[in-house]
Short mmCIF file of C-alpha atoms in Angstrom, two decimals:
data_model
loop_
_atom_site.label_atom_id
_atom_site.label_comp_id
_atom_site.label_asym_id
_atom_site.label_seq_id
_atom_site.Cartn_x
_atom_site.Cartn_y
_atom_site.Cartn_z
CA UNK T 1 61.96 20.55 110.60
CA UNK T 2 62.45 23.92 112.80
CA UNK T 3 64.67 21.59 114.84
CA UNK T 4 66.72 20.45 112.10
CA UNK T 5 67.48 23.51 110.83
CA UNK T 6 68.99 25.17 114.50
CA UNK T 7 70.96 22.13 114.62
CA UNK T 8 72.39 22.91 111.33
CA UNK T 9 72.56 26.08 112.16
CA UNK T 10 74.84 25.36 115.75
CA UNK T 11 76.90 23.13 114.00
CA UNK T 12 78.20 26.00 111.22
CA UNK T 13 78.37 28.69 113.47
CA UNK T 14 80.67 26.98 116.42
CA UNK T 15 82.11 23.72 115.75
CA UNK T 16 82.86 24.20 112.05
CA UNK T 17 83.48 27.66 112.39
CA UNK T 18 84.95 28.94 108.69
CA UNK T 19 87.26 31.36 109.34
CA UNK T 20 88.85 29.48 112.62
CA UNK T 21 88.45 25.83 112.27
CA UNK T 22 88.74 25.28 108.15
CA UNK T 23 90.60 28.06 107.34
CA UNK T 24 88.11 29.67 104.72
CA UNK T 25 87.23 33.14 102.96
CA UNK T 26 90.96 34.11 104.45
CA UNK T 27 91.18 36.77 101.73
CA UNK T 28 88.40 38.84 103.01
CA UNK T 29 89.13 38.43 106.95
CA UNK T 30 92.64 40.04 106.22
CA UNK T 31 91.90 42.38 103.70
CA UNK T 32 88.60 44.05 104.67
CA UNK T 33 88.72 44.17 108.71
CA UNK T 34 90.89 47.52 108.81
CA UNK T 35 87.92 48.74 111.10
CA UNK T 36 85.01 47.01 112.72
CA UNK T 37 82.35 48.85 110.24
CA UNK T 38 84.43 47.25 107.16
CA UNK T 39 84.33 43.56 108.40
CA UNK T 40 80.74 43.72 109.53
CA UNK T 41 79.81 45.31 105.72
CA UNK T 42 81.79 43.06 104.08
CA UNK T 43 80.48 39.90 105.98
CA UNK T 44 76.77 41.45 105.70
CA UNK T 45 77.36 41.24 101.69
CA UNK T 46 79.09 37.75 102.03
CA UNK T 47 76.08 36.25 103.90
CA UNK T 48 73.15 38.00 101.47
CA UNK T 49 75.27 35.51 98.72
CA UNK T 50 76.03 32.44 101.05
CA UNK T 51 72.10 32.46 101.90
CA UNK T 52 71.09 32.76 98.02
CA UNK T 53 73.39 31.02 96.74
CA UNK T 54 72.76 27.65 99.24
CA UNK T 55 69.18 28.32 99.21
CA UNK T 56 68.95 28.17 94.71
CA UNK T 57 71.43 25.58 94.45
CA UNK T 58 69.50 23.38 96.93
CA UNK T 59 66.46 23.76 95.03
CA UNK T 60 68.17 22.96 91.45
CA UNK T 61 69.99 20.10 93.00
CA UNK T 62 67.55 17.98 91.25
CA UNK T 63 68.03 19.41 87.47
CA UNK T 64 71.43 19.52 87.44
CA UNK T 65 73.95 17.16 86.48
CA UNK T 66 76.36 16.24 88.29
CA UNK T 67 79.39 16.80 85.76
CA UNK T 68 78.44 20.65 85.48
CA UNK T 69 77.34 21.80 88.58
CA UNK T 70 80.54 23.34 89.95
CA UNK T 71 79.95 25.81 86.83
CA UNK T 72 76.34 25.97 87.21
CA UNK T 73 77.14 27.12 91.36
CA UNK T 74 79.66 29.62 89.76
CA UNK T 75 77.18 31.22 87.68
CA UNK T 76 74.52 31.14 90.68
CA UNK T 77 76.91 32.77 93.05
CA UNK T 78 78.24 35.48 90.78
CA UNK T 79 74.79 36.27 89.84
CA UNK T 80 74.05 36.92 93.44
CA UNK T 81 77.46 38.96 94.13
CA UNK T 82 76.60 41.09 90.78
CA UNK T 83 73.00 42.20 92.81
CA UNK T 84 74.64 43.13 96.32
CA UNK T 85 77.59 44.95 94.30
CA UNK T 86 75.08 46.97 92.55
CA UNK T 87 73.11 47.22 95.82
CA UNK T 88 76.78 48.33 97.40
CA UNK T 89 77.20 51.19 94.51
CA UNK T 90 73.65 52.41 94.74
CA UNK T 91 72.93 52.73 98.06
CA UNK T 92 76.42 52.70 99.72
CA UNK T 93 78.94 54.58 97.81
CA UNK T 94 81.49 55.05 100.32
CA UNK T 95 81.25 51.82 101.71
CA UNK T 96 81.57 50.10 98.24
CA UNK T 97 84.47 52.48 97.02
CA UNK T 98 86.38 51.85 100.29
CA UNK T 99 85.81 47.53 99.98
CA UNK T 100 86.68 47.97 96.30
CA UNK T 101 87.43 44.62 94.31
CA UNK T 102 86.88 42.93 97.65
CA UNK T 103 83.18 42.68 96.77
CA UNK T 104 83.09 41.04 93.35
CA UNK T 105 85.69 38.39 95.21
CA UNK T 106 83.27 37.15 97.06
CA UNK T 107 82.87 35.20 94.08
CA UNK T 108 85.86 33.11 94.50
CA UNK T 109 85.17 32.98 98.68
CA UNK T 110 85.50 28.99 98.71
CA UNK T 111 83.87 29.13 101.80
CA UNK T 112 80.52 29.69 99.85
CA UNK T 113 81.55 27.40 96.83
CA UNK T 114 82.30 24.87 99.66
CA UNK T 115 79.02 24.80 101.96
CA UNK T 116 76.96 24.54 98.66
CA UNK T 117 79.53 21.70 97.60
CA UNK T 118 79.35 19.69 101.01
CA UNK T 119 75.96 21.19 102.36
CA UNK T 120 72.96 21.97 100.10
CA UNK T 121 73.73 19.28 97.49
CA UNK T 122 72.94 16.83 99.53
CA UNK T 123 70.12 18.73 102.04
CA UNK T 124 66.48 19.55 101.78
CA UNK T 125 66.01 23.10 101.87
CA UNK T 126 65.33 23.95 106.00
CA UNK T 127 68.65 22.05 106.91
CA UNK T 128 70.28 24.50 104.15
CA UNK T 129 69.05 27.51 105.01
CA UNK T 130 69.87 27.18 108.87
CA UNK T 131 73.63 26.14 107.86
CA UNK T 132 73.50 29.08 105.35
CA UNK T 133 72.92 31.69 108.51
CA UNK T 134 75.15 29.79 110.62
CA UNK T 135 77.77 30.20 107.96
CA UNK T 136 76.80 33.41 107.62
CA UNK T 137 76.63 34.69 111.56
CA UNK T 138 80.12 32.93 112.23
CA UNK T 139 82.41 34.25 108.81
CA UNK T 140 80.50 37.87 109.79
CA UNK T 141 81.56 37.45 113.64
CA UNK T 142 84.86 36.61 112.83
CA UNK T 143 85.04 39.41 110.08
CA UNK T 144 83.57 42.20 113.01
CA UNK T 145 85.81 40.20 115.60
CA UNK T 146 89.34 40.89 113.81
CA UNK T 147 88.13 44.20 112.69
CA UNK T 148 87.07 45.59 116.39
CA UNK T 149 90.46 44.24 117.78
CA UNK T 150 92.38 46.05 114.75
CA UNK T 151 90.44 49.00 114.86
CA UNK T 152 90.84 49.05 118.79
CA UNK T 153 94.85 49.27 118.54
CA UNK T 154 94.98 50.82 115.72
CA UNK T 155 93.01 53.80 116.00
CA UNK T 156 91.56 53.59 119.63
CA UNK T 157 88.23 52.93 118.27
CA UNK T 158 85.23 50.37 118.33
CA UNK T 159 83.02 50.72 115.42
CA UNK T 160 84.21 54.54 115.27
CA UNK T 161 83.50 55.26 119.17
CA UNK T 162 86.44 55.79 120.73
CA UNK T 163 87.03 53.57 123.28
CA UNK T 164 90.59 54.03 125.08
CA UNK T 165 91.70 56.93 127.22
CA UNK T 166 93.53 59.98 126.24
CA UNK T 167 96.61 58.32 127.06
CA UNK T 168 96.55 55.53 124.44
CA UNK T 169 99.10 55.81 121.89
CA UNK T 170 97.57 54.06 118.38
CA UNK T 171 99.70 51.15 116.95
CA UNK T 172 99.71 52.65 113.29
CA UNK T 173 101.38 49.18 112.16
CA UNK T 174 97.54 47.57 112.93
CA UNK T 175 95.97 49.00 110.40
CA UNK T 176 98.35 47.79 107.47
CA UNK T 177 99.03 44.56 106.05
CA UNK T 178 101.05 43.18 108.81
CA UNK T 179 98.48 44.12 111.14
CA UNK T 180 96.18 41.77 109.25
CA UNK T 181 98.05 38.93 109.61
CA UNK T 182 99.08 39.41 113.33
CA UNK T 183 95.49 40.21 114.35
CA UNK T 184 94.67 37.25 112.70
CA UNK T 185 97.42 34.92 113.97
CA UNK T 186 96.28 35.74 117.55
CA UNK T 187 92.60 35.27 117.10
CA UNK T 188 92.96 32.32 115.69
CA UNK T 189 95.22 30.98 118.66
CA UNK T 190 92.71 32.54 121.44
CA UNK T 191 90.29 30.67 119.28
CA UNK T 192 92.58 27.13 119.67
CA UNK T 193 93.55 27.66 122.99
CA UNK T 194 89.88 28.14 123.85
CA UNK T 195 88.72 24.94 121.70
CA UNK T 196 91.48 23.38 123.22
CA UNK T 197 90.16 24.28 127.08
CA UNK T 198 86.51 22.57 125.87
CA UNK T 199 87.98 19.38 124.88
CA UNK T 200 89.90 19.10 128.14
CA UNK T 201 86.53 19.87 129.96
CA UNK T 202 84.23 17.74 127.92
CA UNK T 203 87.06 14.89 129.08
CA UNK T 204 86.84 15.74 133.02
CA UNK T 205 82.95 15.55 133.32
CA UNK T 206 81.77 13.25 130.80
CA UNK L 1 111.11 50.81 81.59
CA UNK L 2 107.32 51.79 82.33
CA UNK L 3 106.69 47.86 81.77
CA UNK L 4 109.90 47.17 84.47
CA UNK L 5 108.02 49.31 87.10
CA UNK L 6 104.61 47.44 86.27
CA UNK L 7 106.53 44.00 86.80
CA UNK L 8 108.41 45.38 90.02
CA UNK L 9 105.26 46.80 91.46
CA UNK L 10 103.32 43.30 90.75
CA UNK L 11 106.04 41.26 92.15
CA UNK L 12 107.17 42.54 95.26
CA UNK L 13 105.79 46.32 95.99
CA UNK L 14 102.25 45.75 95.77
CA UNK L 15 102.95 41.91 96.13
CA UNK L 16 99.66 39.99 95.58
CA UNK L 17 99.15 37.82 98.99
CA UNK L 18 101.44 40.07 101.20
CA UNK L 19 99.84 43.18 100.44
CA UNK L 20 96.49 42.52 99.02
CA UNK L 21 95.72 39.49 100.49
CA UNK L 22 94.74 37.30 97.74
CA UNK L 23 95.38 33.39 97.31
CA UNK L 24 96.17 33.55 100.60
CA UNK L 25 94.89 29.70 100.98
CA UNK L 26 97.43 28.10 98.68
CA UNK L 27 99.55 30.30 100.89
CA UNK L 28 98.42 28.62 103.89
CA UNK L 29 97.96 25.12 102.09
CA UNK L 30 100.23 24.33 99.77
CA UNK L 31 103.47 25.64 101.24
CA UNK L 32 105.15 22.87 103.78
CA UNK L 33 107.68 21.88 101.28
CA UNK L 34 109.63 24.33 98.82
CA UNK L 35 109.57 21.67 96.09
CA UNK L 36 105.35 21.50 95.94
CA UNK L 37 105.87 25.47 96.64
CA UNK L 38 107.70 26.13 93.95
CA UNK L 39 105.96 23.95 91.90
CA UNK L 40 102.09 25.87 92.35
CA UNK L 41 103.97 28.89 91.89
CA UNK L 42 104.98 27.97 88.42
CA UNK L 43 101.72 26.79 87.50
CA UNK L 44 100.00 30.01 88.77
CA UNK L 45 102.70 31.94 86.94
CA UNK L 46 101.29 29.51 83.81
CA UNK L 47 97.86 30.57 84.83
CA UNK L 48 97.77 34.29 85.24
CA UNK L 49 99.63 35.44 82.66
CA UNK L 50 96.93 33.79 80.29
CA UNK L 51 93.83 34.41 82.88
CA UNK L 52 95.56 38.41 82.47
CA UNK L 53 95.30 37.83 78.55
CA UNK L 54 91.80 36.58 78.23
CA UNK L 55 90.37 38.38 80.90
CA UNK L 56 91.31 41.34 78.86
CA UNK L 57 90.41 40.35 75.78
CA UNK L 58 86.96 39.58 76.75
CA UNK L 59 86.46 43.16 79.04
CA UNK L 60 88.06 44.65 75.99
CA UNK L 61 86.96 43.24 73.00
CA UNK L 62 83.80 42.17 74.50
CA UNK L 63 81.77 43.58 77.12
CA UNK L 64 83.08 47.58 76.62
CA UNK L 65 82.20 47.71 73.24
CA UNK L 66 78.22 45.93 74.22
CA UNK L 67 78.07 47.98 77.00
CA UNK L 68 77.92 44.41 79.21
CA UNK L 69 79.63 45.48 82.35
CA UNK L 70 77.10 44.27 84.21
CA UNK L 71 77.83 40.43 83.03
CA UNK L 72 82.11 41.05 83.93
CA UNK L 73 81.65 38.84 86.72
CA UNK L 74 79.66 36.45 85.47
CA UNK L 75 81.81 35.93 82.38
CA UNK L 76 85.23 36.39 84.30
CA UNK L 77 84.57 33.34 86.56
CA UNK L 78 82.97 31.32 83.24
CA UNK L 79 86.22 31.75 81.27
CA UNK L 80 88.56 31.66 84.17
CA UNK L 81 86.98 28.05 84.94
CA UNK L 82 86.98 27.04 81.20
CA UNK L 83 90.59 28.42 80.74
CA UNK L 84 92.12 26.34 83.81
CA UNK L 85 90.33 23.09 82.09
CA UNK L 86 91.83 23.72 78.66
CA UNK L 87 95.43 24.41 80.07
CA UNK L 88 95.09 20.21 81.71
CA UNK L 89 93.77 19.14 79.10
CA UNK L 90 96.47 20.94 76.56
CA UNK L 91 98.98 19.80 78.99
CA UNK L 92 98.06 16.11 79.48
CA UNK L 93 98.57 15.82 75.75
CA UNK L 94 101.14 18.10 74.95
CA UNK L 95 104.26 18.60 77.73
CA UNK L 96 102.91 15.35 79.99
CA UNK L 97 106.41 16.27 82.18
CA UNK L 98 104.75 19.59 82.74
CA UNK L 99 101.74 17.80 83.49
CA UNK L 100 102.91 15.80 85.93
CA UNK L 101 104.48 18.62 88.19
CA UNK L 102 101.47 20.84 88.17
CA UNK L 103 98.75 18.75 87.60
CA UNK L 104 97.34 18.54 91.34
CA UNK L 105 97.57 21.88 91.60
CA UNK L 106 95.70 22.74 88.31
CA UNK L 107 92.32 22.81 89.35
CA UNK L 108 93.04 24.09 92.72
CA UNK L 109 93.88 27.85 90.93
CA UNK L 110 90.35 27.78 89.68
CA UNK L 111 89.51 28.98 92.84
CA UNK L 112 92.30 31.04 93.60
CA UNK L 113 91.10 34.10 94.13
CA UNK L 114 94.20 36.04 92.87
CA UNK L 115 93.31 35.05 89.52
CA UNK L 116 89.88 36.71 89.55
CA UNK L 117 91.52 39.76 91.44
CA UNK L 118 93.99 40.07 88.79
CA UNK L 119 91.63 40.42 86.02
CA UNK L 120 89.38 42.64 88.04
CA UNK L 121 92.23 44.98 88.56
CA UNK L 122 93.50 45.06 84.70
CA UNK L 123 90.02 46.02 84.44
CA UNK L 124 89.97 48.63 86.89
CA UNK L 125 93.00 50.07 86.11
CA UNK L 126 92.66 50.72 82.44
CA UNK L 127 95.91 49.04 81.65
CA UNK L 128 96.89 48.42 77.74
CA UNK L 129 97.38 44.81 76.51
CA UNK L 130 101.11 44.90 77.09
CA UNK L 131 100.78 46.60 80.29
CA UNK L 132 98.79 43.43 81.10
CA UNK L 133 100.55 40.85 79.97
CA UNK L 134 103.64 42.56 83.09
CA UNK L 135 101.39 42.76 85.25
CA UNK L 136 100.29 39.53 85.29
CA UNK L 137 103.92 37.90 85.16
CA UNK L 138 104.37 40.04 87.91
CA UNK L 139 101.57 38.91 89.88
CA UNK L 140 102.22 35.50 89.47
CA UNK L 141 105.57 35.95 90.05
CA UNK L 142 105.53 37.83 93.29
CA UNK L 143 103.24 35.10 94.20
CA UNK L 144 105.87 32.86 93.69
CA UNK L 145 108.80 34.64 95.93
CA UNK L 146 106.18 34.78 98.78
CA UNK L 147 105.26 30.97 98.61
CA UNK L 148 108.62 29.73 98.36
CA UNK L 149 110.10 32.28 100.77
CA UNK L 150 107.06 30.72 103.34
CA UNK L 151 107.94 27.40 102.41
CA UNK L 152 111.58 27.54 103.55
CA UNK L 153 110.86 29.19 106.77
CA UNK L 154 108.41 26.56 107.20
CA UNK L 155 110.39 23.63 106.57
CA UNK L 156 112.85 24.97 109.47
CA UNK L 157 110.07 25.58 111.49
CA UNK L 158 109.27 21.95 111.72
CA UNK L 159 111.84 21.78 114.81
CA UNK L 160 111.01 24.70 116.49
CA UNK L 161 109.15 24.45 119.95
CA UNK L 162 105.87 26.50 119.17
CA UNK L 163 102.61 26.91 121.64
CA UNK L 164 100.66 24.78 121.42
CA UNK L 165 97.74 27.23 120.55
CA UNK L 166 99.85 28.86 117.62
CA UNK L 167 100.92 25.41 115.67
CA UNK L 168 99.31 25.62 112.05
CA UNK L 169 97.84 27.99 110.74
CA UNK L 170 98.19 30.79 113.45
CA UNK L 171 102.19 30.54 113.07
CA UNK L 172 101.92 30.80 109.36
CA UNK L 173 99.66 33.94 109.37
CA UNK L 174 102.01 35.72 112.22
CA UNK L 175 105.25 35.21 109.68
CA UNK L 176 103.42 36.06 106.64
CA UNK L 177 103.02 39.15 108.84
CA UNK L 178 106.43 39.50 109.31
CA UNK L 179 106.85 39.08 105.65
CA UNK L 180 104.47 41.59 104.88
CA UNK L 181 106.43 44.08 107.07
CA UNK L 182 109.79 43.41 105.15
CA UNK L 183 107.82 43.56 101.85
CA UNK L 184 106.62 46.89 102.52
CA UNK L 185 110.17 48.33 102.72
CA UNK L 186 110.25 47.87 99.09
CA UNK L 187 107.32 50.60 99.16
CA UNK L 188 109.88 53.55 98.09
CA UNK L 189 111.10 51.44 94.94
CA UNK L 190 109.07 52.62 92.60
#
């Protein structure tokens, strides 16, 4: 059982990776990853709800039919985002006045919508759980990943320590929109080129 | 004129995937040709101008007055769902034509996110009804300009010689960048 659930678990993290390989929860990785601190917040929040979430709808997979459940996993996941927004306000003000309505979109985050669809539905509930953190430990990597590397050219800085020398002159442009999308754009090819390198090993030494 | 600024702002200052980042996957997904482009732009024109309208009937007429805030997302994602449903049905029956063109890409806005970030921020805001019902054309249409604007570069793109590590998605996200840089000159407009 232990075993099933760390392969689960490896398969999530690395070869479907959300954010990199499928393309999912986009909206978050571009608009909450101004600074390392951000991204890691906002995909600490994002896996509270993917673990929930996967864990209740795998155990209600057997009471509910089939023609309502995208509604019922709706309700399940707001629920969830509700509690860590509330969490957020009490605890974290700053934190949950700076991610603003980024939180209560984690909602519509099809990643979430789409591991419970293609995941727990059809799992027992150890399997779920380890592809729930595996979701979870690759969309926040990826979240603290782009956010480092913006934060880095934008302001110097790694999780607020600075990190380059006196001479480094910020690139302002990384911490707006555009900087989003470029950040992004080259992560994600690092990420292919690297994928791509694997394959062409795997082939050498089979 | 105050509703003309609301519009502008929607559309192209404060431009709904270019500066806040939302329905960003249609973005990505749904924009290789400018025909299918243009086409999920209309229907999530269709969409958020009456997502805008309910949503703020229900935060208005609703959960203010019970003092339900607690339920807003709950009940946002509920009648966002329900709404999409009604529109294909309504449509199927009604303006089958319509149907037709927009009927893939229907149930694919359910899970748009810009939909639910729309209503959030009507919410957050404060705005009126009619300040609403702009902002929401706006939205949907500045959603529209950037998907179709992607779309053509895309479909000339097609030739181009591109790494091999950037082809897909990467590409896409470093012009939406560029996009995002020309759509900020707009800032000083309003």
């Amino acid at each position: 059982m232990a075993q099933r659930s760390v392969r689960a678990f490896q398969t999530a993290a690395l070869r479907n990776n959300p954010v990199f390989v499928q393309g999912l929860g986009l909206c978050p990785a571009l608009a909450v990853t101004s600074t390392a601190v951000y991204g890691l917040s906002m995909g600490l929040a994002t896996s509270f709800v993917v673990i929930c979430a996967m864990t209740i709808a795998t155990l209600l997979k057997r009471f509910v039919p089939d023609s309502v459940r995208i509604p019922v996993y709706a309700v399940v996941i707001a629920t969830f985002v509700t509690i860590a927004d509330q969490v957020m306000r009490a605890f974290f003000p700053d934190l949950s006045a700076a991610l603003g309505p980024y939180v209560p979109l984690i909602v519509v985050n099809c990643m979430i919508l789409g591991r419970v669809e293609a995941f727990a539905r059809k799992n027992p509930v150890a399997p779920t759980i380890g592809d729930a953190v595996g979701t979870s430990v690759a969309f926040t990597g990826a979240l603290v990943l782009l956010g480092a590397f913006r934060e880095l050219l934008g302001q110097g800085n790694v999780f607020g320590v600075q990190v380059m020398g006196e001479a480094f002159e910020p690139l302002g442009i990384m911490g707006l929109p555009t900087g989003a999308f470029f950040g992004l754009a080259v992560l994600w090819a690092l990420f292919n080129a690297a994928r791509a390198q694997g394959k062409q090993q795997a082939v050498v030494r089979p | 004129m105050e509703f003309v600024v609301l519009f502008v702002t929607a559309a192209i200052v404060n431009n709904f995937v270019l500066h806040y980042f939302v329905g960003i996957c249609p973005y990505v997904g749904v924009s290789k040709e400018v025909g299918a482009a243009a086409s999920m732009g209309l229907a999530v024109i269709f969409v958020m101008t009456l997502a805008g309208i309910a949503g703020w009937l229900i935060n208005n007429l609703v959960l203010m007055p019970l003092g339900l805030g607690i339920l807003e997302y709950v009940s946002y994602v509920v009648v966002i769902a329900s709404l999409v449903q009604l529109v294909e049905l309504f449509l199927k029956k009604a303006i089958p034509a319509l149907y037709r063109t927009l009927g893939i890409f229907l149930p694919l806005i359910t899970s748009n996110c810009a939909i639910l970030f729309l209503v959030l921020m009507l919410a957050l805001e404060e705005y009126g009804f009619l300040e609403s019902v702009f902002f929401s054309l706006g939205a949907g249409v500045g959603f529209t300009i950037a998907i179709v604007l992607m779309a053509g570069i895309r479909e000339q793109l097609e030739q181009a010689d591109i790494p091999r590590a950037f082809r897909g998605a990467a590409v896409t996200m470093a012009i939406a960048g560029i996009m995002a840089l020309a759509f900020s000159g707009f800032a000083g407009l309003v």
